JSON list of C-alpha atoms in Angstrom, two decimals:
[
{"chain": "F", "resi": 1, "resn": "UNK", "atom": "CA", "xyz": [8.66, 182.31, 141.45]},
{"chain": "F", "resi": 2, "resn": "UNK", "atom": "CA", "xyz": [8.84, 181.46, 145.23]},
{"chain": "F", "resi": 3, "resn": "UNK", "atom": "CA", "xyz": [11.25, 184.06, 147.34]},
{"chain": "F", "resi": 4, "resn": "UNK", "atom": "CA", "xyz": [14.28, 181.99, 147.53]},
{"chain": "F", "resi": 5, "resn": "UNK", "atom": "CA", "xyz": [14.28, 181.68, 143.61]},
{"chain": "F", "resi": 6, "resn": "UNK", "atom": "CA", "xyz": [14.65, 185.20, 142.75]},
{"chain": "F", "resi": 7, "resn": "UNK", "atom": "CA", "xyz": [17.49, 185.44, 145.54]},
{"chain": "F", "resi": 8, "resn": "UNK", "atom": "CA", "xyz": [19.04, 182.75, 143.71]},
{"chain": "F", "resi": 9, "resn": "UNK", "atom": "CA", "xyz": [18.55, 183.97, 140.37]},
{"chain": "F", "resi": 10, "resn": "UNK", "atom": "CA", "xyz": [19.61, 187.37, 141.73]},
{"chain": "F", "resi": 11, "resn": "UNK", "atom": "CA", "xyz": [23.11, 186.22, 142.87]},
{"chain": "F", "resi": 12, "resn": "UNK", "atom": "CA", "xyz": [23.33, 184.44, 139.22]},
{"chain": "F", "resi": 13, "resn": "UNK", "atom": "CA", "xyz": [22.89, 187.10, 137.55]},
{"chain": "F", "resi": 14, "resn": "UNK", "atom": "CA", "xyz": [25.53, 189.41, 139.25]},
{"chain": "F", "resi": 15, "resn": "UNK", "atom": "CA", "xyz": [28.00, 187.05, 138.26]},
{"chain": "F", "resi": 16, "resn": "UNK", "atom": "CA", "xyz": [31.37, 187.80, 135.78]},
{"chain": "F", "resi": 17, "resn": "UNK", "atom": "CA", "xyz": [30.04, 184.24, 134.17]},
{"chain": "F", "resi": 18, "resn": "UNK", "atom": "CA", "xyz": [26.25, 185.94, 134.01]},
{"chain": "F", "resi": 19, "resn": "UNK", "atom": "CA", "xyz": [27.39, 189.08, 132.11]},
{"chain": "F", "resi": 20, "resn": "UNK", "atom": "CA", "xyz": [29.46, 187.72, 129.51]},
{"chain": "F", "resi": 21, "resn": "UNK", "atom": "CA", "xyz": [26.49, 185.27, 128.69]},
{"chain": "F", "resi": 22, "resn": "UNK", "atom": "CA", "xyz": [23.55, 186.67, 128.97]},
{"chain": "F", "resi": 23, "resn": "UNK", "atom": "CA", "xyz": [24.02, 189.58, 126.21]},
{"chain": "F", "resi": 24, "resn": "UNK", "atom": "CA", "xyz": [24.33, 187.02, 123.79]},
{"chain": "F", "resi": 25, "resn": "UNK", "atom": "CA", "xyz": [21.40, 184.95, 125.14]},
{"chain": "F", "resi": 26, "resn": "UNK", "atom": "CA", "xyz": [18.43, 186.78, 127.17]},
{"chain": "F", "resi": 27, "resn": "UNK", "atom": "CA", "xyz": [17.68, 189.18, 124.05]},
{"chain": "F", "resi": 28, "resn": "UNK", "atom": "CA", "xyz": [17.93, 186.87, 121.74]},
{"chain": "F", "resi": 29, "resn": "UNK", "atom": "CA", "xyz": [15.19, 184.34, 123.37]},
{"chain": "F", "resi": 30, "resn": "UNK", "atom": "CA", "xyz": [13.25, 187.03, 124.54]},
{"chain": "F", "resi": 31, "resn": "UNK", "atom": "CA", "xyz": [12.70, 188.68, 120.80]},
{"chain": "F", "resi": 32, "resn": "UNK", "atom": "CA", "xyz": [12.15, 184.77, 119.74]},
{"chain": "F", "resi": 33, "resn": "UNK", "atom": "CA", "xyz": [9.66, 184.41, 121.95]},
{"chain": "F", "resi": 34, "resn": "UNK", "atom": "CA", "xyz": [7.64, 187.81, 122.17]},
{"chain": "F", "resi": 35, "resn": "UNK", "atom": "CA", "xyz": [7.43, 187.56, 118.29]},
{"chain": "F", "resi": 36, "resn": "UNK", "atom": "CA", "xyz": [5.94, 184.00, 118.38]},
{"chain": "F", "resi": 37, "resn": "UNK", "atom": "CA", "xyz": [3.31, 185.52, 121.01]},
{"chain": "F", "resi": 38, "resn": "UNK", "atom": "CA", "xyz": [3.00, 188.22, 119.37]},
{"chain": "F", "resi": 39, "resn": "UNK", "atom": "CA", "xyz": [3.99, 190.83, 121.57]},
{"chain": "F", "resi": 40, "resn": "UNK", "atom": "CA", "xyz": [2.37, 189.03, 124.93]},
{"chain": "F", "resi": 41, "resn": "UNK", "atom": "CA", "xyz": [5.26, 187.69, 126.49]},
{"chain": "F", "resi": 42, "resn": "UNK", "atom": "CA", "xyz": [8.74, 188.03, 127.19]},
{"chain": "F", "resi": 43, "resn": "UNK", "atom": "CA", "xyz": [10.36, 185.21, 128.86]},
{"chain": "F", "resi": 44, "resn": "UNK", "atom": "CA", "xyz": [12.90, 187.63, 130.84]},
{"chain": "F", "resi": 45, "resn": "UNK", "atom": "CA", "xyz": [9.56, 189.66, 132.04]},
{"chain": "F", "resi": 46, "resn": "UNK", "atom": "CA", "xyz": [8.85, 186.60, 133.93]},
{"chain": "F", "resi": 47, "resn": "UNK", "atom": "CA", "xyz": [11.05, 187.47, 136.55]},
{"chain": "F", "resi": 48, "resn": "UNK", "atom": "CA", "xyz": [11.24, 191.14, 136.21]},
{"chain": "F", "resi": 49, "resn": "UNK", "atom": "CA", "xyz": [8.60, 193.45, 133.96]},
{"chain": "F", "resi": 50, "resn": "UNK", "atom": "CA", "xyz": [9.93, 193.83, 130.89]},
{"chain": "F", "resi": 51, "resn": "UNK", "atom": "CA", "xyz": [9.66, 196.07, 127.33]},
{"chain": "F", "resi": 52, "resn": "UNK", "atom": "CA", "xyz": [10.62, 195.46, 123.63]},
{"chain": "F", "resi": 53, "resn": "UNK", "atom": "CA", "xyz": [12.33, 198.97, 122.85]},
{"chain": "F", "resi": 54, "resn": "UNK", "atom": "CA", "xyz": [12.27, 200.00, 119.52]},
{"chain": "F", "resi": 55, "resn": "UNK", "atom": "CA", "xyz": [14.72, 203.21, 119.01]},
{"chain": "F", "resi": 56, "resn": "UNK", "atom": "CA", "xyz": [15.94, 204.49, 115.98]},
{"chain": "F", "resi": 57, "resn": "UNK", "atom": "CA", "xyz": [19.96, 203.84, 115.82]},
{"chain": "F", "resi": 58, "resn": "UNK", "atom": "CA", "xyz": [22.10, 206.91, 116.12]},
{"chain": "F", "resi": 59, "resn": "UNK", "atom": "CA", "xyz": [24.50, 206.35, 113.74]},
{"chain": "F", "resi": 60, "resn": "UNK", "atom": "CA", "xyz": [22.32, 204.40, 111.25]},
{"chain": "F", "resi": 61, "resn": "UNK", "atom": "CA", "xyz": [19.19, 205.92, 111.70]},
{"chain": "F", "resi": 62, "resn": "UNK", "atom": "CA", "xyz": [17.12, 202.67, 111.48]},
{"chain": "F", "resi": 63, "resn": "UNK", "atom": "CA", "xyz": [14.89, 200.80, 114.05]},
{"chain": "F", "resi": 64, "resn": "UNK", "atom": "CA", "xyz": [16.69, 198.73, 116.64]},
{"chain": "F", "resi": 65, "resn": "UNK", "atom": "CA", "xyz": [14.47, 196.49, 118.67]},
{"chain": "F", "resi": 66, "resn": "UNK", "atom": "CA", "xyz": [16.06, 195.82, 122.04]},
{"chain": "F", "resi": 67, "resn": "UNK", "atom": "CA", "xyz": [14.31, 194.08, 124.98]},
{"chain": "F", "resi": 68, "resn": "UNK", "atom": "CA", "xyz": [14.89, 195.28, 128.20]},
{"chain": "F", "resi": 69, "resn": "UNK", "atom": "CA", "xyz": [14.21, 194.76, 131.90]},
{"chain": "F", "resi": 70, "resn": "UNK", "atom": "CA", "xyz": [11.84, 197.63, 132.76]},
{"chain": "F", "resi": 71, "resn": "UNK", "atom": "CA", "xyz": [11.26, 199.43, 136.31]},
{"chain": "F", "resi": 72, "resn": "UNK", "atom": "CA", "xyz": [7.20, 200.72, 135.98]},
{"chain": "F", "resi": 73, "resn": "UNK", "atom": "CA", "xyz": [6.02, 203.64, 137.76]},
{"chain": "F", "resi": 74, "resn": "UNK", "atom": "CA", "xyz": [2.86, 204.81, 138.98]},
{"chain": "F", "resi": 75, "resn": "UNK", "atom": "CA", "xyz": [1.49, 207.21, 136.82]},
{"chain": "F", "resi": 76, "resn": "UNK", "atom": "CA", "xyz": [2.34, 205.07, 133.48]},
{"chain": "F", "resi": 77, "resn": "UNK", "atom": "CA", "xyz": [5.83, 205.99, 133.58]},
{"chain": "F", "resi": 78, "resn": "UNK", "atom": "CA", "xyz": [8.99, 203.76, 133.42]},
{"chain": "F", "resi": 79, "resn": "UNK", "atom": "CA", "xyz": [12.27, 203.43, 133.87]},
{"chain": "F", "resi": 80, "resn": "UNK", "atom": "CA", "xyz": [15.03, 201.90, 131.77]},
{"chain": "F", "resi": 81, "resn": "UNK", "atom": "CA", "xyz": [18.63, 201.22, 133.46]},
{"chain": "F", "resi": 82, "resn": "UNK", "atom": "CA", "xyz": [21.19, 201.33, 131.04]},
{"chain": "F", "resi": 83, "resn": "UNK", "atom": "CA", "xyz": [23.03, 198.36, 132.73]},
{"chain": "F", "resi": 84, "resn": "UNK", "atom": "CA", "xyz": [24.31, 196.36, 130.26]},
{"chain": "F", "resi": 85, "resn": "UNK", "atom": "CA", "xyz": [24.18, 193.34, 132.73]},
{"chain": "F", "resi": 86, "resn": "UNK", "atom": "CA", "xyz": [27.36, 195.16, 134.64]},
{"chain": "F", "resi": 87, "resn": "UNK", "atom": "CA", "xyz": [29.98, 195.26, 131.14]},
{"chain": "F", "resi": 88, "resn": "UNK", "atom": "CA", "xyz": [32.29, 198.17, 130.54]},
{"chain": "F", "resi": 89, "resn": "UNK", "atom": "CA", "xyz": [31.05, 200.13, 127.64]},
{"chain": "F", "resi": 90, "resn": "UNK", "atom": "CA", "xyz": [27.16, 201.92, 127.88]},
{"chain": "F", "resi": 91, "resn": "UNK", "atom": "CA", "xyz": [24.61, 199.57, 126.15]},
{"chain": "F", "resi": 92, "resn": "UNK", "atom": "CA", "xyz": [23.85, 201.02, 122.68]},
{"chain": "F", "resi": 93, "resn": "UNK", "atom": "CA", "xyz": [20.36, 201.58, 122.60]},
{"chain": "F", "resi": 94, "resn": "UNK", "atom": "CA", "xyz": [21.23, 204.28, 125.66]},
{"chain": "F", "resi": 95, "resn": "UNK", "atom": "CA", "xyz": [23.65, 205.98, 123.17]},
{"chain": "F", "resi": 96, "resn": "UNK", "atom": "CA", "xyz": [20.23, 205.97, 120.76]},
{"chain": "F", "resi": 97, "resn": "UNK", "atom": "CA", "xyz": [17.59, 207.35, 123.06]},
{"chain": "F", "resi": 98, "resn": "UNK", "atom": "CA", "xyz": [20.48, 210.24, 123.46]},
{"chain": "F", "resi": 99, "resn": "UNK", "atom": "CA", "xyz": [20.20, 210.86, 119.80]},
{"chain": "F", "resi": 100, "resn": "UNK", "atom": "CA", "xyz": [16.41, 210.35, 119.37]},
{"chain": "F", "resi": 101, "resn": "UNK", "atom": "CA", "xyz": [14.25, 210.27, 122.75]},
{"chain": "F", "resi": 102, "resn": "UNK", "atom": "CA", "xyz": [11.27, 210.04, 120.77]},
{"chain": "F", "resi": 103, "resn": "UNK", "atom": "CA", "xyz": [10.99, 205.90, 120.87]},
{"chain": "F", "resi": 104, "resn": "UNK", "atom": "CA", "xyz": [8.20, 203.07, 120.68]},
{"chain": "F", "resi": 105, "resn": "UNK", "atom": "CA", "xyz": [7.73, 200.13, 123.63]},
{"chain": "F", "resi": 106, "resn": "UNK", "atom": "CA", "xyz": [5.82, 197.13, 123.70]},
{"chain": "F", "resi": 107, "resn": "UNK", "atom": "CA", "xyz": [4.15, 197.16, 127.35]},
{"chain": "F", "resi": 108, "resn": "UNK", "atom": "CA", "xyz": [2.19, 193.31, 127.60]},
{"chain": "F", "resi": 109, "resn": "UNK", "atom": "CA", "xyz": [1.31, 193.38, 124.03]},
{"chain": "F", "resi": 110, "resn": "UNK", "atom": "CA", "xyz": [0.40, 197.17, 123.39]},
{"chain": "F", "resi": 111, "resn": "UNK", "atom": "CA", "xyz": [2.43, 199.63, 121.14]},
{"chain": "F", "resi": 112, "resn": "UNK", "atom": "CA", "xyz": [3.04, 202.79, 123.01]},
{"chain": "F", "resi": 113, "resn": "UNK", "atom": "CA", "xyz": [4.66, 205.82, 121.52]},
{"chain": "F", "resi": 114, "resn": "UNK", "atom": "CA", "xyz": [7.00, 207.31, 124.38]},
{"chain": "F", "resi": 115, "resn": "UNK", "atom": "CA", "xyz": [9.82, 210.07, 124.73]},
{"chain": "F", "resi": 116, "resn": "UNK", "atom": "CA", "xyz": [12.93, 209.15, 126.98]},
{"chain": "F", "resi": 117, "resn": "UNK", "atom": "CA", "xyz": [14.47, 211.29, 129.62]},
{"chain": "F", "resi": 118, "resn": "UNK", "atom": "CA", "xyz": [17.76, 211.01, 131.05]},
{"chain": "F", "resi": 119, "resn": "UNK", "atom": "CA", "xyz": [18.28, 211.00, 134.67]},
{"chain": "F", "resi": 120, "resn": "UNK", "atom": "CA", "xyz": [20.33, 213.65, 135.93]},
{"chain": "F", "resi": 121, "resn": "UNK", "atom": "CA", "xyz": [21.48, 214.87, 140.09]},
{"chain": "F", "resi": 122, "resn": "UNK", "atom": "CA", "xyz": [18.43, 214.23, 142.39]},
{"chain": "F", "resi": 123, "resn": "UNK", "atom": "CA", "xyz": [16.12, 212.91, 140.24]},
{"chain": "F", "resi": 124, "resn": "UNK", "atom": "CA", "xyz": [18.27, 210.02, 139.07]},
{"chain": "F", "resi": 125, "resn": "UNK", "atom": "CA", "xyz": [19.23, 209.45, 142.99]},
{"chain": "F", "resi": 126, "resn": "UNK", "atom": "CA", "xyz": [15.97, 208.29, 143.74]},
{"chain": "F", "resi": 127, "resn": "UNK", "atom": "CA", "xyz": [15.16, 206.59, 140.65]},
{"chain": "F", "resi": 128, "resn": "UNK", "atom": "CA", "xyz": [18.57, 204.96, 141.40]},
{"chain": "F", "resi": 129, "resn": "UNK", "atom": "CA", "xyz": [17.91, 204.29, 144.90]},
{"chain": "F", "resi": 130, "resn": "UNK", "atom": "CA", "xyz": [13.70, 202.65, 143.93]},
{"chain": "F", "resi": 131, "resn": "UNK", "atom": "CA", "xyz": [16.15, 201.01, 141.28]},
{"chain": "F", "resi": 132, "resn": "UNK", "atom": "CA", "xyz": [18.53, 198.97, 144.05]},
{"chain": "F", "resi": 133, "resn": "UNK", "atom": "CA", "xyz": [15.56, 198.01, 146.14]},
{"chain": "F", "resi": 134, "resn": "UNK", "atom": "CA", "xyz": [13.98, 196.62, 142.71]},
{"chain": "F", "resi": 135, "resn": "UNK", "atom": "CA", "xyz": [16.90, 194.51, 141.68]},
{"chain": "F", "resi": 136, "resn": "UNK", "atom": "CA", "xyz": [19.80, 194.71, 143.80]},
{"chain": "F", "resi": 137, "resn": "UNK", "atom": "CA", "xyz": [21.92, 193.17, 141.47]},
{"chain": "F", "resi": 138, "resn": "UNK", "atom": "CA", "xyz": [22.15, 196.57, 139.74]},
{"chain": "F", "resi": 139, "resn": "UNK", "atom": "CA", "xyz": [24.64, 197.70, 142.25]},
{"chain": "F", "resi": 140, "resn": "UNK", "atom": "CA", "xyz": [26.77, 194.69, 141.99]},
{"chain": "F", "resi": 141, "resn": "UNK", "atom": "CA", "xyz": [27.15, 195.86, 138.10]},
{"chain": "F", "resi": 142, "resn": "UNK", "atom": "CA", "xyz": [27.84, 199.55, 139.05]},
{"chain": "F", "resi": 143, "resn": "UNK", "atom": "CA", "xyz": [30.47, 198.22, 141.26]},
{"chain": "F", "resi": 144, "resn": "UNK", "atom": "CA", "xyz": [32.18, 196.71, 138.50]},
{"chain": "F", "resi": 145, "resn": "UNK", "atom": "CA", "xyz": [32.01, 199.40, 135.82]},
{"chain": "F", "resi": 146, "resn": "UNK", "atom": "CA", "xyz": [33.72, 203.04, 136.16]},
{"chain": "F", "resi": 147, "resn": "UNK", "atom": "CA", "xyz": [31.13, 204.36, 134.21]},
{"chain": "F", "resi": 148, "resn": "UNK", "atom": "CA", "xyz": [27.88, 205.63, 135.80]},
{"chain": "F", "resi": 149, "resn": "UNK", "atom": "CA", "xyz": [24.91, 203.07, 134.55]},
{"chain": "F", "resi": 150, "resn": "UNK", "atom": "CA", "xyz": [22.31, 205.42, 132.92]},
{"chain": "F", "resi": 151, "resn": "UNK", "atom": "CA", "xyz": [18.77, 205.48, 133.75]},
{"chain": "F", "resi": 152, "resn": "UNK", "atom": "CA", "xyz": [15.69, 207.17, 131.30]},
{"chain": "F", "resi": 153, "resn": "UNK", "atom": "CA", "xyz": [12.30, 208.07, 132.43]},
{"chain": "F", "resi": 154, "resn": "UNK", "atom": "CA", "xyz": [9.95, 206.99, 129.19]},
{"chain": "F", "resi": 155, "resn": "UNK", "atom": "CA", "xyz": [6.84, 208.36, 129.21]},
{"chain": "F", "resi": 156, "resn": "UNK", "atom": "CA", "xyz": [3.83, 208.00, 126.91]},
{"chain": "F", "resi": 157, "resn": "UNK", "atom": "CA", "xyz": [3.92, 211.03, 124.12]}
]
């Protein structure tokens, strides 16, 4: 995608319109789409990298499958940010990684068993900070929220 397309996708997506959409929509094509490829694409990554999740559910205790925008690190590290495209309440597979770290991603087609860490003082400054210079649209959906968005560090277990 040329430069002036992800500027103009990036001002899309930090709109009111944008977040009461795309919940409904992005997740839903993406798990269409990485299950008919089995595993090898994700038609959100093709703007920004992207993950399946699979977390076990806090309150039910069963897999929940959630594909999200990822942040990668070097070192084979990544970061998750708990956006929820900019909406009031804490997306809920951040409320299940709180319960049960221990997790599963699917990273361009491969499994990989990881633990989640949340972010906390310093350490999620900078993450933050990498985070806004990633995808500045991020801070247009902390600006709208009260609630601070929640980043995790997954690593491979």
């Amino acid at each position: 995608m040329t430069a002036l397309g992800v500027r103009i996708v990036q001002k899309v997506s930090s709109t009111r319109v944008f977040a009461r959409v795309a919940p409904h929509v992005v997740p839903a094509l993406d798990r269409a789409v990485h299950r008919l490829t089995r595993g090898k694409v994700l038609l959100s990554a093709q703007l920004l990298p992207g993950v399946i999740l699979t977390a076990t559910g806090a309150k039910s205790g069963q897999p929940r499958r959630t594909p999200l925008a990822c942040m990668p690190e070097e070192g084979g590290s990544w970061i998750l940010i708990g956006s929820n495209f900019g909406r009031t309440g804490h997306p809920a597979w951040t409320g299940n990684l709180l319960v049960h770290p221990d997790a599963e991603i699917s990273w361009k087609g491969e499994d990989i068993p990881v633990t989640a860490h949340l972010l906390e003082g310093e350490e999620r400054g900078a993450a933050w900070k990498a985070a806004l210079a990633f995808w500045p649209p991020y801070a247009t959906y902390q600006a709208r929220v009260e609630r601070e968005i929640r980043l995790f560090r997954i690593v491979r277990r």
